[in-house]
Structure formats: structure tokens, C-alpha cells
Amino acid sequence: MPELPEVETVKRSLEPHLIREKITGMDIYYGGIIKEPELPLFRSLIQDKEIKSLGRRGKYLLLNLSEDLTLVVHLRMTGRLTVTDPAQPVDKHTHLIFRLSGGKELRFTDVRKFGLVYLVPTGCWNSIGGLFTLGPEPLEEEFTLAYLQEKVQHKKTKLKNFLLDQRQIAGIGNIYADEILFEAGLHPERSVETLTAEEVERLYYAIRSRLQAGVEHRGTSFRDYVDGTGAKGGFQNELKAYGREGEPCERCGTQLVRSVVAGRGTVFCPCCQV
């Protein structure tokens, strides 16, 4: 699933192609991906709207349109949002095509059909539960060490569960949770409440450093993820834990192991991460 660095990369790569473009029409091949409003109203409302700006909140991509409307997109597991030449053949997994005034098309493809699309008044996220309840952005000033110190107090949940909880911190998924915990030297099954002040500080800086590195390398491409122009990211070449089970730890040489934590495959060093 695309996480914060991937969605941020999609946003940045789409911006030069979409800003000030008008949506002149659309084709809907699978309407089930549109959750709000109903299809006839969706089609009517989005017609001739200008794309004013792009934003991101957690794993949600926000296309801010004229007349105070926002197209909210969640890529989920296998979604792709790419700008394409109309002459390009339509992939069989393409569900939405937005035709743009400059002659290009914005296509939403999704092999597993888990993606979500909403058209709502800008800032009115109440009906989008996952967006409405998001915690702070971990790369913004609102995410402070003091905030994290407060959030970990008296929490009995496991560290991996805590990092994946979007209500606590927005945008972290399975890949970056493994990377963060490896960087911080913390075991994914540690109870959050057992962290010392020094360990909380290590966790804080690991969150920021690994997510920032993910953004700088334009995301992690293993299977489905590409940016808004169809280009792959490069962070898969920088991974220290995720997907490396059986390989030696880069710090101590111990073989990295895999277990299931928070219902997700989790890779860690049984020696370095305590």
C-alpha cells in the first residue's frame, strides 16, 4: 500500500501536469470506486472544474478544485493515479479517466479495486472517517517530540501497532514501520509504555528520518507503486529491514527474522532491536 512517501511523491509528480487544468469530461468504467456522492451527481459536479492545487493528508491525495470542492483519493493496495496521453491504450484495470483541458488524461487504475474516491466540499472530511480522524503529519512542525512523549504514556499496545495507528501518526504503513523500528533499535513487539525517555527520542527522530529518506528517494516500488507519471521510486534500494528476512543485519550481522505483528509481516533484528 502506498504510504506517506509514496503519496507525497505522486502529489509532487502530478502537480506540474494538473495545476490550472480543467476537467472537461470523464469516463467511468467501474463506479464502485466512487464512494461519494452518487455517480450522476459526481459527474455533474466535477464537470469543468479547475484543479487549483494538490495536497496530501496521511495516505490521502487531495485535488483541490474550483468552487471549493476537493477530489479525495486513497490508493489503498494497488491504486495508481497517473497523467497519460489519450493515445495510450486503456489498461483493463482502469476505472476512471478524467479528461483535461490541455489534452492529457488523468487515469485511476487499480488491480484489486480497493481504491477510494470522494468528491466533497473542501475541508469537510466528516464523511471520510479515515481522513477525519488522522493524527499529525510526522514531517510537519505539528509533530513534536513532546507530542510523541505524551502519546506513548500508559499505552499498552505494541510498538508496531502504535506506528500503524493512523489516529496517532498519519501516513505510516508496514514498510516504514519496519524501517523506523530498525533505525530506532526497538523491537516491534515492545509495549509502548515500557519506552524510556531516550528510546522515545530515538523513535521520534527515526520516524522523521526514515520517512524523509523515503520522500527523497521518491517512494518504494516493489510491485504496483509508481508516481503520477508512471515512474518507479528508488527507496527499495535503501531498505534496512523490510523485505530483507534472512539477510544479515547491517549493524551486527545477525540474520534478520520475520514474524507477524499487528497482523502484518514484520522484519527485524533479534539482536539489535530490543
PDB file of C-alpha atoms in Angstrom:
ATOM      1  CA  MET A   1       0.000   0.000   0.000  1.00  0.00           C
ATOM      2  CA  PRO A   2       1.388   3.435  -0.856  1.00  0.00           C
ATOM      3  CA  GLU A   3       2.373   5.201   2.366  1.00  0.00           C
ATOM      4  CA  LEU A   4       3.242   8.820   3.136  1.00  0.00           C
ATOM      5  CA  PRO A   5       6.411   8.994   0.977  1.00  0.00           C
ATOM      6  CA  GLU A   6       4.702   7.358  -1.996  1.00  0.00           C
ATOM      7  CA  VAL A   7       1.572   9.535  -1.868  1.00  0.00           C
ATOM      8  CA  GLU A   8       3.717  12.642  -1.402  1.00  0.00           C
ATOM      9  CA  THR A   9       5.725  11.624  -4.477  1.00  0.00           C
ATOM     10  CA  VAL A  10       2.548  11.097  -6.505  1.00  0.00           C
ATOM     11  CA  LYS A  11       1.374  14.552  -5.458  1.00  0.00           C
ATOM     12  CA  ARG A  12       4.627  16.260  -6.394  1.00  0.00           C
ATOM     13  CA  SER A  13       4.895  14.456  -9.732  1.00  0.00           C
ATOM     14  CA  LEU A  14       1.314  15.305 -10.709  1.00  0.00           C
ATOM     15  CA  GLU A  15       1.431  18.993  -9.762  1.00  0.00           C
ATOM     16  CA  PRO A  16       3.231  20.284 -12.900  1.00  0.00           C
ATOM     17  CA  HIS A  17       0.716  18.456 -15.110  1.00  0.00           C
ATOM     18  CA  LEU A  18      -2.526  19.243 -13.282  1.00  0.00           C
ATOM     19  CA  ILE A  19      -2.409  22.751 -11.814  1.00  0.00           C
ATOM     20  CA  ARG A  20      -4.788  25.093 -13.701  1.00  0.00           C
ATOM     21  CA  GLU A  21      -6.102  22.228 -15.842  1.00  0.00           C
ATOM     22  CA  LYS A  22      -9.879  21.906 -16.213  1.00  0.00           C
ATOM     23  CA  ILE A  23     -11.703  18.593 -16.083  1.00  0.00           C
ATOM     24  CA  THR A  24     -13.616  18.644 -19.369  1.00  0.00           C
ATOM     25  CA  GLY A  25     -15.180  15.210 -19.084  1.00  0.00           C
ATOM     26  CA  MET A  26     -14.786  11.758 -17.645  1.00  0.00           C
ATOM     27  CA  ASP A  27     -15.266   8.073 -18.352  1.00  0.00           C
ATOM     28  CA  ILE A  28     -16.365   5.737 -15.568  1.00  0.00           C
ATOM     29  CA  TYR A  29     -15.596   2.053 -16.131  1.00  0.00           C
ATOM     30  CA  TYR A  30     -16.127   0.922 -12.530  1.00  0.00           C
ATOM     31  CA  GLY A  31     -18.336   3.194 -10.470  1.00  0.00           C
ATOM     32  CA  GLY A  32     -17.851   1.227  -7.253  1.00  0.00           C
ATOM     33  CA  ILE A  33     -14.627   3.086  -6.616  1.00  0.00           C
ATOM     34  CA  ILE A  34     -16.563   6.367  -6.180  1.00  0.00           C
ATOM     35  CA  LYS A  35     -17.901   6.473  -2.629  1.00  0.00           C
ATOM     36  CA  GLU A  36     -19.403   9.968  -2.517  1.00  0.00           C
ATOM     37  CA  PRO A  37     -21.593  11.419  -3.984  1.00  0.00           C
ATOM     38  CA  GLU A  38     -23.741   9.184  -6.212  1.00  0.00           C
ATOM     39  CA  LEU A  39     -22.427   8.800  -9.761  1.00  0.00           C
ATOM     40  CA  PRO A  40     -24.771  11.206 -11.613  1.00  0.00           C
ATOM     41  CA  LEU A  41     -24.078  13.986  -9.100  1.00  0.00           C
ATOM     42  CA  PHE A  42     -20.351  13.209  -9.068  1.00  0.00           C
ATOM     43  CA  ARG A  43     -20.194  13.520 -12.843  1.00  0.00           C
ATOM     44  CA  SER A  44     -22.200  16.752 -12.813  1.00  0.00           C
ATOM     45  CA  LEU A  45     -20.243  18.415 -10.013  1.00  0.00           C
ATOM     46  CA  ILE A  46     -16.787  17.664 -11.380  1.00  0.00           C
ATOM     47  CA  GLN A  47     -17.518  18.818 -14.926  1.00  0.00           C
ATOM     48  CA  ASP A  48     -15.487  21.911 -15.933  1.00  0.00           C
ATOM     49  CA  LYS A  49     -13.864  22.281 -12.521  1.00  0.00           C
ATOM     50  CA  GLU A  50     -10.343  23.700 -12.469  1.00  0.00           C
ATOM     51  CA  ILE A  51      -7.623  21.953 -10.466  1.00  0.00           C
ATOM     52  CA  LYS A  52      -6.347  24.712  -8.192  1.00  0.00           C
ATOM     53  CA  SER A  53      -3.816  22.828  -6.045  1.00  0.00           C
ATOM     54  CA  LEU A  54      -2.795  19.406  -4.826  1.00  0.00           C
ATOM     55  CA  GLY A  55      -2.365  18.347  -1.235  1.00  0.00           C
ATOM     56  CA  ARG A  56      -1.807  15.280   0.878  1.00  0.00           C
ATOM     57  CA  ARG A  57      -3.063  14.204   4.281  1.00  0.00           C
ATOM     58  CA  GLY A  58      -1.615  10.947   5.558  1.00  0.00           C
ATOM     59  CA  LYS A  59      -2.134   8.451   2.728  1.00  0.00           C
ATOM     60  CA  TYR A  60      -4.899  10.531   1.123  1.00  0.00           C
ATOM     61  CA  LEU A  61      -4.270  12.581  -2.021  1.00  0.00           C
ATOM     62  CA  LEU A  62      -6.269  15.825  -2.247  1.00  0.00           C
ATOM     63  CA  LEU A  63      -7.045  17.563  -5.543  1.00  0.00           C
ATOM     64  CA  ASN A  64      -8.469  20.945  -4.641  1.00  0.00           C
ATOM     65  CA  LEU A  65     -10.867  22.159  -7.318  1.00  0.00           C
ATOM     66  CA  SER A  66     -12.650  25.397  -8.122  1.00  0.00           C
ATOM     67  CA  GLU A  67     -15.920  26.179  -6.319  1.00  0.00           C
ATOM     68  CA  ASP A  68     -14.481  24.828  -3.031  1.00  0.00           C
ATOM     69  CA  LEU A  69     -14.603  21.162  -3.943  1.00  0.00           C
ATOM     70  CA  THR A  70     -11.916  18.554  -3.263  1.00  0.00           C
ATOM     71  CA  LEU A  71     -11.379  15.268  -5.048  1.00  0.00           C
ATOM     72  CA  VAL A  72     -10.086  12.910  -2.353  1.00  0.00           C
ATOM     73  CA  VAL A  73      -8.261   9.779  -3.497  1.00  0.00           C
ATOM     74  CA  HIS A  74      -6.976   6.856  -1.426  1.00  0.00           C
ATOM     75  CA  LEU A  75      -4.868   4.458  -3.494  1.00  0.00           C
ATOM     76  CA  ARG A  76      -5.202   1.617  -0.973  1.00  0.00           C
ATOM     77  CA  MET A  77      -3.312  -1.547  -2.006  1.00  0.00           C
ATOM     78  CA  THR A  78      -2.792  -1.303  -5.765  1.00  0.00           C
ATOM     79  CA  GLY A  79      -4.183   2.033  -6.928  1.00  0.00           C
ATOM     80  CA  ARG A  80      -2.372   4.269  -9.401  1.00  0.00           C
ATOM     81  CA  LEU A  81      -3.213   7.833 -10.398  1.00  0.00           C
ATOM     82  CA  THR A  82      -1.258   8.820 -13.493  1.00  0.00           C
ATOM     83  CA  VAL A  83      -1.350  11.534 -16.136  1.00  0.00           C
ATOM     84  CA  THR A  84      -1.364   9.953 -19.591  1.00  0.00           C
ATOM     85  CA  ASP A  85      -1.539  10.758 -23.274  1.00  0.00           C
ATOM     86  CA  PRO A  86      -5.012   9.895 -24.647  1.00  0.00           C
ATOM     87  CA  ALA A  87      -3.368   7.755 -27.340  1.00  0.00           C
ATOM     88  CA  GLN A  88      -2.068   5.406 -24.663  1.00  0.00           C
ATOM     89  CA  PRO A  89      -4.112   2.159 -24.630  1.00  0.00           C
ATOM     90  CA  VAL A  90      -6.520   1.926 -21.714  1.00  0.00           C
ATOM     91  CA  ASP A  91      -5.377  -0.696 -19.219  1.00  0.00           C
ATOM     92  CA  LYS A  92      -8.035  -3.288 -18.349  1.00  0.00           C
ATOM     93  CA  HIS A  93      -7.812  -2.242 -14.691  1.00  0.00           C
ATOM     94  CA  THR A  94      -8.546   1.428 -15.447  1.00  0.00           C
ATOM     95  CA  HIS A  95     -11.680   2.501 -13.576  1.00  0.00           C
ATOM     96  CA  LEU A  96     -11.800   6.289 -14.059  1.00  0.00           C
ATOM     97  CA  ILE A  97     -10.498   8.636 -16.747  1.00  0.00           C
ATOM     98  CA  PHE A  98     -10.627  12.409 -16.255  1.00  0.00           C
ATOM     99  CA  ARG A  99     -10.132  14.316 -19.499  1.00  0.00           C
ATOM    100  CA  LEU A 100      -8.128  17.521 -19.068  1.00  0.00           C
ATOM    101  CA  SER A 101      -8.301  20.801 -20.952  1.00  0.00           C
ATOM    102  CA  GLY A 102      -4.647  20.582 -22.008  1.00  0.00           C
ATOM    103  CA  GLY A 103      -5.271  17.359 -23.890  1.00  0.00           C
ATOM    104  CA  LYS A 104      -3.940  14.860 -21.337  1.00  0.00           C
ATOM    105  CA  GLU A 105      -5.918  12.352 -19.270  1.00  0.00           C
ATOM    106  CA  LEU A 106      -5.754  11.570 -15.543  1.00  0.00           C
ATOM    107  CA  ARG A 107      -6.364   7.847 -15.111  1.00  0.00           C
ATOM    108  CA  PHE A 108      -7.127   5.859 -11.988  1.00  0.00           C
ATOM    109  CA  THR A 109      -6.198   2.179 -12.269  1.00  0.00           C
ATOM    110  CA  ASP A 110      -6.497  -0.398  -9.519  1.00  0.00           C
ATOM    111  CA  VAL A 111      -5.986  -4.136  -9.963  1.00  0.00           C
ATOM    112  CA  ARG A 112      -7.774  -5.072  -6.736  1.00  0.00           C
ATOM    113  CA  LYS A 113     -10.486  -2.376  -6.822  1.00  0.00           C
ATOM    114  CA  PHE A 114      -9.810  -1.347  -3.214  1.00  0.00           C
ATOM    115  CA  GLY A 115      -9.178   2.329  -4.025  1.00  0.00           C
ATOM    116  CA  LEU A 116     -11.484   5.077  -2.760  1.00  0.00           C
ATOM    117  CA  VAL A 117     -12.596   8.292  -4.457  1.00  0.00           C
ATOM    118  CA  TYR A 118     -14.710  11.058  -2.906  1.00  0.00           C
ATOM    119  CA  LEU A 119     -15.848  14.477  -4.099  1.00  0.00           C
ATOM    120  CA  VAL A 120     -16.652  16.664  -1.088  1.00  0.00           C
ATOM    121  CA  PRO A 121     -16.678  20.339  -0.071  1.00  0.00           C
ATOM    122  CA  THR A 122     -13.117  21.381   0.701  1.00  0.00           C
ATOM    123  CA  GLY A 123     -12.277  20.761   4.351  1.00  0.00           C
ATOM    124  CA  CYS A 124     -15.448  18.800   5.073  1.00  0.00           C
ATOM    125  CA  TRP A 125     -13.951  15.417   5.854  1.00  0.00           C
ATOM    126  CA  ASN A 126     -16.629  14.255   8.310  1.00  0.00           C
ATOM    127  CA  SER A 127     -17.971  11.565   5.985  1.00  0.00           C
ATOM    128  CA  ILE A 128     -14.464  10.206   5.286  1.00  0.00           C
ATOM    129  CA  GLY A 129     -13.741   8.543   8.606  1.00  0.00           C
ATOM    130  CA  GLY A 130     -10.132   7.605   7.924  1.00  0.00           C
ATOM    131  CA  LEU A 131      -9.286  11.159   6.867  1.00  0.00           C
ATOM    132  CA  PHE A 132     -11.304  12.919   9.556  1.00  0.00           C
ATOM    133  CA  THR A 133      -9.559  11.103  12.440  1.00  0.00           C
ATOM    134  CA  LEU A 134      -5.949  11.319  11.243  1.00  0.00           C
ATOM    135  CA  GLY A 135      -3.179  12.193  13.678  1.00  0.00           C
ATOM    136  CA  PRO A 136      -0.493  14.796  12.945  1.00  0.00           C
ATOM    137  CA  GLU A 137       1.744  14.781   9.887  1.00  0.00           C
ATOM    138  CA  PRO A 138       5.100  13.337  11.046  1.00  0.00           C
ATOM    139  CA  LEU A 139       7.204  15.561   8.785  1.00  0.00           C
ATOM    140  CA  GLU A 140       5.474  18.786   9.775  1.00  0.00           C
ATOM    141  CA  GLU A 141       6.081  21.088  12.746  1.00  0.00           C
ATOM    142  CA  GLU A 142       2.913  19.859  14.462  1.00  0.00           C
ATOM    143  CA  PHE A 143       4.617  16.512  15.121  1.00  0.00           C
ATOM    144  CA  THR A 144       6.889  17.271  18.047  1.00  0.00           C
ATOM    145  CA  LEU A 145       8.870  15.183  20.489  1.00  0.00           C
ATOM    146  CA  ALA A 146       6.547  16.435  23.237  1.00  0.00           C
ATOM    147  CA  TYR A 147       3.538  15.141  21.291  1.00  0.00           C
ATOM    148  CA  LEU A 148       5.089  11.691  20.949  1.00  0.00           C
ATOM    149  CA  GLN A 149       6.117  11.623  24.606  1.00  0.00           C
ATOM    150  CA  GLU A 150       2.540  12.352  25.606  1.00  0.00           C
ATOM    151  CA  LYS A 151       1.049   9.756  23.246  1.00  0.00           C
ATOM    152  CA  VAL A 152       3.202   6.847  24.420  1.00  0.00           C
ATOM    153  CA  GLN A 153       2.405   7.329  28.101  1.00  0.00           C
ATOM    154  CA  HIS A 154       0.372   4.486  29.647  1.00  0.00           C
ATOM    155  CA  LYS A 155      -0.225   2.801  26.279  1.00  0.00           C
ATOM    156  CA  LYS A 156      -0.064  -0.987  26.498  1.00  0.00           C
ATOM    157  CA  THR A 157      -0.159  -1.564  22.742  1.00  0.00           C
ATOM    158  CA  LYS A 158       2.804  -2.965  20.824  1.00  0.00           C
ATOM    159  CA  LEU A 159       5.122  -0.531  19.073  1.00  0.00           C
ATOM    160  CA  LYS A 160       4.268  -1.843  15.606  1.00  0.00           C
ATOM    161  CA  ASN A 161       0.539  -1.433  16.299  1.00  0.00           C
ATOM    162  CA  PHE A 162       1.140   2.097  17.562  1.00  0.00           C
ATOM    163  CA  LEU A 163       3.006   3.176  14.433  1.00  0.00           C
ATOM    164  CA  LEU A 164       0.319   1.747  12.157  1.00  0.00           C
ATOM    165  CA  ASP A 165      -2.487   3.532  14.019  1.00  0.00           C
ATOM    166  CA  GLN A 166      -3.347   6.465  11.749  1.00  0.00           C
ATOM    167  CA  ARG A 167      -5.099   8.235  14.646  1.00  0.00           C
ATOM    168  CA  GLN A 168      -1.738   8.601  16.404  1.00  0.00           C
ATOM    169  CA  ILE A 169       0.541   9.488  13.474  1.00  0.00           C
ATOM    170  CA  ALA A 170      -0.604   9.937   9.874  1.00  0.00           C
ATOM    171  CA  GLY A 171       0.847   8.105   6.917  1.00  0.00           C
ATOM    172  CA  ILE A 172       2.966   5.258   8.313  1.00  0.00           C
ATOM    173  CA  GLY A 173       2.337   1.779   6.928  1.00  0.00           C
ATOM    174  CA  ASN A 174       4.062  -1.585   7.073  1.00  0.00           C
ATOM    175  CA  ILE A 175       7.191  -0.708   5.097  1.00  0.00           C
ATOM    176  CA  TYR A 176       8.136   2.396   7.031  1.00  0.00           C
ATOM    177  CA  ALA A 177       7.099   0.976  10.414  1.00  0.00           C
ATOM    178  CA  ASP A 178       9.717  -1.763   9.972  1.00  0.00           C
ATOM    179  CA  GLU A 179      12.285   0.767   8.814  1.00  0.00           C
ATOM    180  CA  ILE A 180      11.574   3.151  11.695  1.00  0.00           C
ATOM    181  CA  LEU A 181      11.813   0.464  14.367  1.00  0.00           C
ATOM    182  CA  PHE A 182      15.064  -0.857  12.904  1.00  0.00           C
ATOM    183  CA  GLU A 183      16.528   2.649  12.822  1.00  0.00           C
ATOM    184  CA  ALA A 184      15.475   3.251  16.432  1.00  0.00           C
ATOM    185  CA  GLY A 185      16.727  -0.154  17.605  1.00  0.00           C
ATOM    186  CA  LEU A 186      13.339  -1.066  19.060  1.00  0.00           C
ATOM    187  CA  HIS A 187      11.587  -4.432  18.947  1.00  0.00           C
ATOM    188  CA  PRO A 188       8.200  -4.297  17.160  1.00  0.00           C
ATOM    189  CA  GLU A 189       6.513  -6.240  19.971  1.00  0.00           C
ATOM    190  CA  ARG A 190       7.737  -3.969  22.762  1.00  0.00           C
ATOM    191  CA  SER A 191       4.912  -2.443  24.756  1.00  0.00           C
ATOM    192  CA  VAL A 192       4.804   1.302  24.125  1.00  0.00           C
ATOM    193  CA  GLU A 193       4.518   2.097  27.816  1.00  0.00           C
ATOM    194  CA  THR A 194       7.930   0.483  28.519  1.00  0.00           C
ATOM    195  CA  LEU A 195       9.880   3.010  26.437  1.00  0.00           C
ATOM    196  CA  THR A 196      12.386   5.159  28.257  1.00  0.00           C
ATOM    197  CA  ALA A 197      12.706   8.872  27.536  1.00  0.00           C
ATOM    198  CA  GLU A 198      15.837   8.185  25.500  1.00  0.00           C
ATOM    199  CA  GLU A 199      14.066   5.497  23.482  1.00  0.00           C
ATOM    200  CA  VAL A 200      11.113   7.778  22.741  1.00  0.00           C
ATOM    201  CA  GLU A 201      13.549  10.367  21.442  1.00  0.00           C
ATOM    202  CA  ARG A 202      15.225   7.752  19.229  1.00  0.00           C
ATOM    203  CA  LEU A 203      11.815   6.708  17.923  1.00  0.00           C
ATOM    204  CA  TYR A 204      10.872  10.310  17.168  1.00  0.00           C
ATOM    205  CA  TYR A 205      13.978  11.007  15.097  1.00  0.00           C
ATOM    206  CA  ALA A 206      13.744   7.613  13.370  1.00  0.00           C
ATOM    207  CA  ILE A 207      10.173   8.422  12.274  1.00  0.00           C
ATOM    208  CA  ARG A 208      11.248  11.681  10.748  1.00  0.00           C
ATOM    209  CA  SER A 209      14.497  10.448   9.191  1.00  0.00           C
ATOM    210  CA  ARG A 210      13.146   7.296   7.529  1.00  0.00           C
ATOM    211  CA  LEU A 211      10.032   8.986   6.164  1.00  0.00           C
ATOM    212  CA  GLN A 212      12.100  11.889   4.860  1.00  0.00           C
ATOM    213  CA  ALA A 213      14.504   9.447   3.215  1.00  0.00           C
ATOM    214  CA  GLY A 214      11.513   7.722   1.616  1.00  0.00           C
ATOM    215  CA  VAL A 215      10.341  11.033   0.175  1.00  0.00           C
ATOM    216  CA  GLU A 216      13.828  11.949  -1.066  1.00  0.00           C
ATOM    217  CA  HIS A 217      14.103   8.599  -2.899  1.00  0.00           C
ATOM    218  CA  ARG A 218      10.603   9.034  -4.352  1.00  0.00           C
ATOM    219  CA  GLY A 219       8.998   6.106  -2.560  1.00  0.00           C
ATOM    220  CA  THR A 220       9.346   2.335  -2.530  1.00  0.00           C
ATOM    221  CA  SER A 221       8.497   0.345  -5.671  1.00  0.00           C
ATOM    222  CA  PHE A 222       8.128  -3.411  -5.259  1.00  0.00           C
ATOM    223  CA  ARG A 223       5.027  -4.285  -7.255  1.00  0.00           C
ATOM    224  CA  ASP A 224       2.331  -1.748  -8.079  1.00  0.00           C
ATOM    225  CA  TYR A 225       3.536   1.648  -6.895  1.00  0.00           C
ATOM    226  CA  VAL A 226       4.571   4.243  -9.482  1.00  0.00           C
ATOM    227  CA  ASP A 227       4.427   8.036  -9.321  1.00  0.00           C
ATOM    228  CA  GLY A 228       2.000  10.260 -11.210  1.00  0.00           C
ATOM    229  CA  THR A 229       3.943   9.886 -14.464  1.00  0.00           C
ATOM    230  CA  GLY A 230       4.395   6.124 -14.231  1.00  0.00           C
ATOM    231  CA  ALA A 231       7.980   6.237 -12.910  1.00  0.00           C
ATOM    232  CA  LYS A 232       9.153   3.931 -10.121  1.00  0.00           C
ATOM    233  CA  GLY A 233      10.656   5.069  -6.837  1.00  0.00           C
ATOM    234  CA  GLY A 234      14.081   4.141  -5.502  1.00  0.00           C
ATOM    235  CA  PHE A 235      13.733   3.613  -1.753  1.00  0.00           C
ATOM    236  CA  GLN A 236      13.560  -0.172  -2.207  1.00  0.00           C
ATOM    237  CA  ASN A 237      17.326   0.045  -2.669  1.00  0.00           C
ATOM    238  CA  GLU A 238      17.729   1.769   0.710  1.00  0.00           C
ATOM    239  CA  LEU A 239      15.689  -0.591   2.897  1.00  0.00           C
ATOM    240  CA  LYS A 240      17.396  -1.856   6.043  1.00  0.00           C
ATOM    241  CA  ALA A 241      14.704  -4.212   7.359  1.00  0.00           C
ATOM    242  CA  TYR A 242      11.500  -4.510   5.341  1.00  0.00           C
ATOM    243  CA  GLY A 243      11.598  -7.425   2.892  1.00  0.00           C
ATOM    244  CA  ARG A 244      15.098  -8.482   3.999  1.00  0.00           C
ATOM    245  CA  GLU A 245      14.287 -11.501   6.163  1.00  0.00           C
ATOM    246  CA  GLY A 246      17.144 -13.990   6.198  1.00  0.00           C
ATOM    247  CA  GLU A 247      19.718 -11.364   5.264  1.00  0.00           C
ATOM    248  CA  PRO A 248      22.379 -10.111   7.698  1.00  0.00           C
ATOM    249  CA  CYS A 249      21.669  -7.062   9.842  1.00  0.00           C
ATOM    250  CA  GLU A 250      23.776  -4.175   8.552  1.00  0.00           C
ATOM    251  CA  ARG A 251      24.701  -3.236  12.132  1.00  0.00           C
ATOM    252  CA  CYS A 252      25.604  -6.543  13.798  1.00  0.00           C
ATOM    253  CA  GLY A 253      25.451  -9.225  11.107  1.00  0.00           C
ATOM    254  CA  THR A 254      22.707 -11.224  12.828  1.00  0.00           C
ATOM    255  CA  GLN A 255      20.179 -12.787  10.456  1.00  0.00           C
ATOM    256  CA  LEU A 256      17.039 -10.678  10.188  1.00  0.00           C
ATOM    257  CA  VAL A 257      13.868 -12.579  11.096  1.00  0.00           C
ATOM    258  CA  ARG A 258      10.228 -12.294  10.096  1.00  0.00           C
ATOM    259  CA  SER A 259       7.163 -12.657  12.285  1.00  0.00           C
ATOM    260  CA  VAL A 260       3.574 -11.446  12.231  1.00  0.00           C
ATOM    261  CA  VAL A 261       2.856  -8.388  14.373  1.00  0.00           C
ATOM    262  CA  ALA A 262      -0.359  -6.360  14.202  1.00  0.00           C
ATOM    263  CA  GLY A 263      -1.490  -8.810  11.535  1.00  0.00           C
ATOM    264  CA  ARG A 264       1.344  -7.740   9.253  1.00  0.00           C
ATOM    265  CA  GLY A 265       4.554  -9.425   8.164  1.00  0.00           C
ATOM    266  CA  THR A 266       7.303  -7.780  10.197  1.00  0.00           C
ATOM    267  CA  VAL A 267      11.079  -7.974   9.724  1.00  0.00           C
ATOM    268  CA  PHE A 268      13.519  -7.053  12.477  1.00  0.00           C
ATOM    269  CA  CYS A 269      16.913  -7.857  14.017  1.00  0.00           C
ATOM    270  CA  PRO A 270      16.525 -10.057  17.103  1.00  0.00           C
ATOM    271  CA  CYS A 271      19.836  -8.771  18.435  1.00  0.00           C
ATOM    272  CA  CYS A 272      19.835  -5.019  17.726  1.00  0.00           C
ATOM    273  CA  GLN A 273      16.147  -4.347  18.319  1.00  0.00           C
ATOM    274  CA  VAL A 274      15.258  -4.721  21.987  1.00  0.00           C
TER     275      VAL A 274
END
